[in-house]
Tab-separated table of C-alpha atoms and ligand atoms in Angstrom:
chain	number	residue	atom	x	y	z
J	1	MET	CA	-42.564	24.446	-52.159
J	2	ASP	CA	-41.673	21.335	-54.173
J	3	LEU	CA	-37.973	20.733	-53.562
J	4	GLN	CA	-37.830	18.391	-56.597
J	5	LEU	CA	-36.094	15.667	-54.612
J	6	LYS	CA	-38.492	12.877	-55.577
J	7	GLY	CA	-36.532	9.843	-56.780
J	8	LYS	CA	-33.088	11.344	-56.077
J	9	THR	CA	-30.755	8.948	-54.272
J	10	ALA	CA	-28.972	10.111	-51.129
J	11	PHE	CA	-26.362	8.697	-48.750
J	12	ILE	CA	-25.905	10.209	-45.285
J	13	SER	CA	-22.934	9.082	-43.209
J	14	GLY	CA	-23.583	8.656	-39.466
J	15	SER	CA	-27.363	8.838	-39.691
J	16	THR	CA	-28.753	6.457	-37.086
J	17	GLN	CA	-29.265	9.403	-34.685
J	18	GLY	CA	-28.820	13.160	-34.297
J	19	ILE	CA	-28.485	15.583	-37.206
J	20	GLY	CA	-27.918	12.776	-39.736
J	21	PHE	CA	-31.143	11.039	-38.727
J	22	ALA	CA	-33.057	14.336	-39.025
J	23	ILE	CA	-31.606	14.887	-42.526
J	24	ALA	CA	-32.683	11.359	-43.504
J	25	THR	CA	-36.198	12.112	-42.238
J	26	GLN	CA	-36.500	15.357	-44.226
J	27	LEU	CA	-35.081	13.881	-47.441
J	28	LEU	CA	-37.500	10.949	-47.161
J	29	ARG	CA	-40.398	13.364	-46.617
J	30	GLU	CA	-39.389	15.002	-49.914
J	31	GLY	CA	-39.518	11.623	-51.701
J	32	ALA	CA	-35.774	10.929	-51.946
J	33	ILE	CA	-34.469	7.349	-51.814
J	34	VAL	CA	-32.180	7.295	-48.797
J	35	THR	CA	-29.343	5.046	-47.614
J	36	ILE	CA	-28.490	5.581	-43.976
J	37	ASN	CA	-25.322	4.527	-42.167
J	38	GLY	CA	-24.144	3.634	-38.708
J	39	ARG	CA	-21.545	1.354	-37.227
J	40	SER	CA	-23.802	-1.587	-36.347
J	41	GLN	CA	-26.542	-3.335	-38.296
J	42	GLU	CA	-28.667	-3.377	-35.140
J	43	ARG	CA	-28.633	0.449	-34.841
J	44	ILE	CA	-29.368	0.742	-38.571
J	45	ASP	CA	-32.353	-1.611	-38.344
J	46	GLU	CA	-33.735	0.373	-35.380
J	47	ALA	CA	-33.327	3.654	-37.280
J	48	ILE	CA	-34.978	2.262	-40.428
J	49	THR	CA	-37.986	1.091	-38.400
J	50	LYS	CA	-38.234	4.556	-36.831
J	51	LEU	CA	-37.935	6.319	-40.207
J	52	LYS	CA	-40.619	4.124	-41.768
J	53	GLY	CA	-42.880	5.024	-38.847
J	54	LEU	CA	-42.193	8.746	-39.306
J	55	VAL	CA	-42.514	8.900	-43.104
J	56	HIS	CA	-45.283	6.975	-44.819
J	57	GLY	CA	-43.924	5.079	-47.853
J	58	ALA	CA	-40.270	5.856	-47.042
J	59	VAL	CA	-37.792	4.098	-49.344
J	60	VAL	CA	-34.855	3.664	-46.985
J	61	THR	CA	-32.070	1.119	-46.613
J	62	GLY	CA	-28.853	1.112	-44.579
J	63	ILE	CA	-25.227	0.069	-44.810
J	64	ALA	CA	-23.069	-0.568	-41.735
J	65	ALA	CA	-19.592	0.965	-41.962
J	66	ASP	CA	-17.169	2.419	-39.448
J	67	PHE	CA	-15.443	5.487	-40.892
J	68	SER	CA	-12.365	4.890	-38.793
J	69	LYS	CA	-11.761	1.807	-40.994
J	70	ALA	CA	-10.749	2.331	-44.642
J	71	GLU	CA	-11.791	-1.231	-45.513
J	72	ASP	CA	-15.353	-0.537	-44.291
J	73	VAL	CA	-15.573	2.511	-46.565
J	74	ALA	CA	-14.302	0.470	-49.521
J	75	LYS	CA	-17.004	-2.154	-48.862
J	76	LEU	CA	-19.653	0.561	-48.559
J	77	ILE	CA	-18.696	2.055	-51.924
J	78	HIS	CA	-18.816	-1.394	-53.501
J	79	GLN	CA	-22.342	-1.917	-52.137
J	80	LEU	CA	-23.509	1.566	-53.131
J	81	PRO	CA	-21.630	2.528	-56.314
J	82	ASP	CA	-23.678	5.623	-57.177
J	83	VAL	CA	-25.592	8.421	-55.405
J	84	ASP	CA	-27.036	11.779	-56.458
J	85	ILE	CA	-26.609	13.376	-53.031
J	86	LEU	CA	-23.766	12.746	-50.587
J	87	ILE	CA	-24.062	14.142	-47.076
J	88	ASN	CA	-20.801	13.894	-45.112
J	89	ASN	CA	-22.287	14.046	-41.640
J	90	ALA	CA	-20.515	11.399	-39.513
J	91	GLY	CA	-18.481	13.135	-36.883
J	92	ILE	CA	-17.138	12.763	-33.372
J	93	PHE	CA	-16.517	15.355	-30.658
J	94	GLU	CA	-15.407	15.293	-27.030
J	95	PRO	CA	-14.073	17.942	-24.663
J	96	LYS	CA	-10.366	17.366	-23.906
J	97	ALA	CA	-7.631	19.683	-22.656
J	98	PHE	CA	-5.026	20.364	-25.364
J	99	ALA	CA	-2.186	18.805	-23.355
J	100	ASP	CA	-4.175	15.570	-23.011
J	101	ILE	CA	-4.941	15.124	-26.716
J	102	THR	CA	-2.711	12.270	-27.848
J	103	ASP	CA	-1.386	11.537	-31.344
J	104	GLU	CA	-3.959	8.745	-31.540
J	105	ASP	CA	-6.755	11.231	-30.725
J	106	TRP	CA	-5.580	13.652	-33.448
J	107	LEU	CA	-5.416	10.850	-36.015
J	108	ARG	CA	-8.792	9.356	-34.993
J	109	PHE	CA	-10.514	12.733	-35.254
J	110	TYR	CA	-8.889	13.365	-38.620
J	111	GLU	CA	-9.875	9.967	-39.967
J	112	VAL	CA	-13.512	9.984	-38.816
J	113	ASN	CA	-14.305	13.681	-39.373
J	114	VAL	CA	-12.191	14.519	-42.438
J	115	LEU	CA	-11.030	11.405	-44.297
J	116	SER	CA	-14.558	9.937	-44.161
J	117	GLY	CA	-15.784	12.701	-46.490
J	118	VAL	CA	-12.628	12.606	-48.618
J	119	ARG	CA	-12.891	8.863	-49.219
J	120	LEU	CA	-16.559	9.086	-50.177
J	121	ALA	CA	-16.134	12.175	-52.366
J	122	ARG	CA	-13.143	10.609	-54.155
J	123	HIS	CA	-15.522	7.915	-55.384
J	124	TYR	CA	-18.830	9.776	-55.888
J	125	PHE	CA	-17.662	13.218	-57.050
J	126	PRO	CA	-16.197	12.130	-60.454
J	127	LYS	CA	-19.414	10.182	-61.123
J	128	MET	CA	-21.492	13.257	-60.358
J	129	LEU	CA	-19.387	15.312	-62.780
J	130	GLU	CA	-19.851	12.615	-65.418
J	131	LYS	CA	-23.654	12.705	-65.164
J	132	ASN	CA	-23.567	16.491	-64.749
J	133	TRP	CA	-25.632	16.561	-61.562
J	134	GLY	CA	-24.924	15.980	-57.926
J	135	ARG	CA	-24.784	17.462	-54.466
J	136	ILE	CA	-22.072	17.056	-51.850
J	137	ILE	CA	-22.704	18.637	-48.472
J	138	PHE	CA	-20.173	18.614	-45.657
J	139	ILE	CA	-21.659	18.999	-42.174
J	140	SER	CA	-18.961	21.183	-40.687
J	141	SER	CA	-19.581	23.400	-37.629
J	142	GLU	CA	-19.325	26.924	-36.292
J	143	SER	CA	-16.319	25.346	-34.526
J	144	ALA	CA	-14.562	25.600	-37.905
J	145	ILE	CA	-14.441	29.376	-37.358
J	146	HIS	CA	-14.634	29.680	-33.568
J	147	ILE	CA	-12.097	27.024	-32.627
J	148	PRO	CA	-13.365	25.690	-29.284
J	149	GLU	CA	-10.690	25.879	-26.605
J	150	GLU	CA	-12.116	22.731	-25.012
J	151	MET	CA	-11.574	20.648	-28.195
J	152	ILE	CA	-9.007	22.115	-30.570
J	153	HIS	CA	-8.651	18.773	-32.385
J	154	TYR	CA	-12.338	18.900	-33.293
J	155	GLY	CA	-12.052	22.513	-34.528
J	156	MET	CA	-9.139	21.499	-36.756
J	157	THR	CA	-11.249	18.829	-38.481
J	158	LYS	CA	-14.177	21.178	-39.047
J	159	THR	CA	-11.936	23.837	-40.660
J	160	ALA	CA	-10.382	21.136	-42.855
J	161	GLN	CA	-13.829	20.202	-44.145
J	162	LEU	CA	-14.399	23.795	-45.323
J	163	SER	CA	-11.152	23.733	-47.246
J	164	ILE	CA	-11.969	20.436	-48.984
J	165	SER	CA	-15.511	21.532	-49.729
J	166	ARG	CA	-14.425	24.806	-51.345
J	167	GLY	CA	-11.617	23.037	-53.234
J	168	LEU	CA	-14.041	20.491	-54.722
J	169	ALA	CA	-16.482	23.250	-55.647
J	170	GLU	CA	-13.695	24.832	-57.739
J	171	LEU	CA	-13.763	21.659	-59.861
J	172	THR	CA	-17.495	21.945	-60.651
J	173	LYS	CA	-17.318	24.943	-62.999
J	174	LYS	CA	-20.074	24.911	-65.634
J	175	THR	CA	-21.571	21.655	-64.340
J	176	GLY	CA	-24.781	20.867	-62.463
J	177	VAL	CA	-22.802	19.648	-59.452
J	178	THR	CA	-22.491	21.737	-56.287
J	179	VAL	CA	-20.361	21.263	-53.181
J	180	ASN	CA	-21.199	23.214	-50.031
J	181	SER	CA	-20.737	23.090	-46.279
J	182	VAL	CA	-23.376	23.630	-43.641
J	183	LEU	CA	-22.143	24.951	-40.273
J	184	PRO	CA	-24.515	24.091	-37.443
J	185	GLY	CA	-24.168	25.841	-34.118
J	186	PRO	CA	-24.825	23.988	-30.854
J	187	THR	CA	-27.606	21.544	-31.701
J	188	ARG	CA	-29.483	19.234	-29.367
J	189	SER	CA	-28.527	15.827	-30.764
J	190	GLU	CA	-27.954	12.641	-28.782
J	191	GLY	CA	-24.218	13.249	-29.184
J	192	VAL	CA	-24.470	16.742	-27.686
J	193	GLU	CA	-26.466	15.492	-24.712
J	194	GLU	CA	-23.554	13.133	-24.020
J	195	PHE	CA	-21.080	16.014	-24.562
J	196	ILE	CA	-22.842	18.170	-21.952
J	197	LYS	CA	-22.702	15.281	-19.488
J	198	GLN	CA	-18.928	14.968	-20.043
J	199	LEU	CA	-18.529	18.739	-19.685
J	200	ALA	CA	-20.430	18.617	-16.381
J	201	VAL	CA	-18.130	15.895	-15.054
J	202	SER	CA	-14.995	17.801	-16.117
J	203	GLN	CA	-16.334	20.991	-14.464
J	204	GLY	CA	-17.634	19.210	-11.354
J	205	VAL	CA	-21.171	20.607	-11.793
J	206	THR	CA	-24.598	19.091	-12.563
J	207	THR	CA	-25.662	18.501	-16.180
J	208	GLU	CA	-28.351	21.192	-15.803
J	209	GLN	CA	-25.774	23.685	-14.541
J	210	ALA	CA	-23.316	22.834	-17.330
J	211	GLU	CA	-26.056	23.394	-19.920
J	212	ALA	CA	-27.136	26.691	-18.345
J	213	ASP	CA	-23.522	27.902	-18.183
J	214	PHE	CA	-22.722	26.787	-21.723
J	215	PHE	CA	-24.362	29.746	-23.490
J	216	LYS	CA	-23.275	32.227	-20.815
J	217	THR	CA	-19.594	31.295	-20.879
J	218	ALA	CA	-18.650	29.029	-23.816
J	219	ARG	CA	-21.009	30.419	-26.524
J	220	PRO	CA	-22.049	33.921	-25.338
J	221	THR	CA	-22.445	35.322	-28.880
J	222	SER	CA	-25.291	32.955	-29.749
J	223	LEU	CA	-28.283	35.091	-30.729
J	224	ILE	CA	-30.836	32.382	-30.080
J	225	GLN	CA	-29.230	31.465	-26.704
J	226	ARG	CA	-30.459	27.890	-26.963
J	227	PHE	CA	-29.559	24.687	-28.739
J	228	ALA	CA	-30.953	24.433	-32.267
J	229	THR	CA	-33.132	21.426	-32.969
J	230	VAL	CA	-31.788	18.759	-35.329
J	231	GLY	CA	-34.753	19.519	-37.605
J	232	GLU	CA	-33.682	23.156	-37.931
J	233	ILE	CA	-30.301	22.020	-39.296
J	234	ALA	CA	-31.896	19.408	-41.556
J	235	ASN	CA	-34.159	22.071	-43.124
J	236	LEU	CA	-31.162	23.973	-44.517
J	237	VAL	CA	-29.369	20.793	-45.606
J	238	THR	CA	-32.475	19.583	-47.443
J	239	TYR	CA	-32.735	22.853	-49.358
J	240	VAL	CA	-29.026	22.708	-50.312
J	241	ALA	CA	-29.538	19.104	-51.479
J	242	SER	CA	-32.377	20.211	-53.738
J	243	PRO	CA	-32.082	21.146	-57.438
J	244	LEU	CA	-33.578	24.509	-56.383
J	245	SER	CA	-30.298	25.527	-54.724
J	246	ALA	CA	-28.311	25.408	-58.008
J	247	ALA	CA	-26.902	28.933	-57.577
J	248	THR	CA	-25.400	28.107	-54.189
J	249	ASN	CA	-21.982	26.538	-54.737
J	250	GLY	CA	-18.700	26.634	-52.827
J	251	ALA	CA	-20.492	28.211	-49.873
J	252	ALA	CA	-20.134	27.785	-46.125
J	253	LEU	CA	-23.699	28.214	-44.907
J	254	ARG	CA	-24.311	28.913	-41.242
J	255	ALA	CA	-27.195	27.475	-39.212
J	256	ASP	CA	-25.459	28.636	-36.041
J	257	GLY	CA	-28.131	30.676	-34.289
J	258	GLY	CA	-26.171	33.816	-35.178
J	259	LEU	CA	-23.256	32.702	-33.021
J	260	VAL	CA	-20.503	33.707	-35.466
J	261	LYS	CA	-20.248	37.510	-35.260
J	262	THR	CA	-19.891	38.358	-38.904
J	263	ILE	CA	-22.078	40.229	-41.375
J	264	VAL	CA	-21.326	38.028	-44.407
T	301	NAD	P1	-24.311	12.408	-32.858
T	301	NAD	O1	-23.192	11.889	-32.019
T	301	NAD	O2	-25.655	12.536	-32.234
T	301	NAD	O3	-24.416	11.532	-34.167
T	301	NAD	C1	-23.262	11.229	-34.896
T	301	NAD	C2	-23.531	10.090	-35.830
T	301	NAD	O4	-22.285	9.714	-36.421
T	301	NAD	C3	-24.072	8.867	-35.111
T	301	NAD	O5	-25.062	8.273	-35.914
T	301	NAD	C4	-22.831	7.972	-34.991
T	301	NAD	O6	-23.148	6.600	-34.976
T	301	NAD	C5	-22.086	8.341	-36.251
T	301	NAD	N1	-20.653	8.038	-36.159
T	301	NAD	C6	-19.765	8.443	-35.224
T	301	NAD	N2	-18.578	7.875	-35.448
T	301	NAD	C7	-18.725	7.104	-36.549
T	301	NAD	C8	-17.864	6.259	-37.266
T	301	NAD	N3	-16.587	6.048	-36.888
T	301	NAD	N4	-18.346	5.624	-38.349
T	301	NAD	C9	-19.638	5.767	-38.726
T	301	NAD	N5	-20.510	6.554	-38.078
T	301	NAD	C10	-20.049	7.197	-37.005
T	301	NAD	O7	-23.797	13.769	-33.445
T	301	NAD	P2	-24.518	15.042	-34.107
T	301	NAD	O8	-24.536	16.108	-33.104
T	301	NAD	O9	-25.776	14.643	-34.788
T	301	NAD	O10	-23.394	15.424	-35.174
T	301	NAD	C11	-23.489	15.164	-36.552
T	301	NAD	C12	-22.507	16.047	-37.290
T	301	NAD	O11	-22.837	17.416	-37.041
T	301	NAD	C13	-21.055	15.865	-36.846
T	301	NAD	O12	-20.202	15.927	-37.962
T	301	NAD	C14	-20.817	17.069	-35.944
T	301	NAD	O13	-19.470	17.456	-35.917
T	301	NAD	C15	-21.698	18.108	-36.612
T	301	NAD	N6	-22.079	19.203	-35.710
T	301	NAD	C16	-22.844	18.969	-34.610
T	301	NAD	C17	-23.180	20.033	-33.774
T	301	NAD	C18	-24.035	19.845	-32.554
T	301	NAD	O14	-24.063	20.762	-31.704
T	301	NAD	N7	-24.751	18.750	-32.426
T	301	NAD	C19	-22.730	21.317	-34.071
T	301	NAD	C20	-21.956	21.516	-35.183
T	301	NAD	C21	-21.641	20.454	-36.003
């Protein structure tokens, strides 16, 4: 299937590793022109070298920006004034008991996971409407629906993304712009490997045990009973980014391994 992404420009926040890196790989394979992002130029350069090795002829550049800093986002927008496809992927997560989550934690999670996408969409969305084509995709999570008891602050940010995504979609009526969210379930990214290690420490068990217990106790409704691969998430995102997905707008699309027990 030709996803008609050749020559489209895309920006993916937080894409030097994990799900974001996998999305960059797939979009490049489809011939899109991709700008990746991370916090340091060194990590970006490493990722670009890797991407060029994975995809022959990849047209990929990178911009360093930390989404916990408004001034970095302003600089990024100045450097990259226009994109066809915006993927709001940058996100942080960590297990923490509710009573230990400080005001600073709440604000940091809100800024990196929610405001990052808001700040970027505030700039790119009106431009997409103007040219009558564009795609904005929020990488939310099944945690938007199943608020994880081990990180309520994270769940809050993922639900907020759904609200913003649907709200923006309401403003796209009769245009070629779509705004959707993709909700991955547990996915084996570098960040999740770190998360499992932290979980193991907090539970006083080995990493292997924490991983084995995770689907039994924390995510028992998962139908696949394993972590998804980052590529499996990127496949759905790449389709939603494509002109072929024009009839999908304002949707919250699950790639959660069937974890959320709902029919629709
Ligand atoms: P990851 O930790 O492997 O990668 C996250 C990326 O975001 C990294 O490239 C990191 O450098 C970047 N990032 C973090 N903070 C940043 C900041 N302040 N500024 C700029 N970049 C920053 O994580 P992942 O698992 O690939 O997660 C990607 C997205 O998918 C996140 O939004 C996450 O909430 C979501 N998600 C992940 C899972 C999962 O199980 N892996 C499940 C559901 C949703």
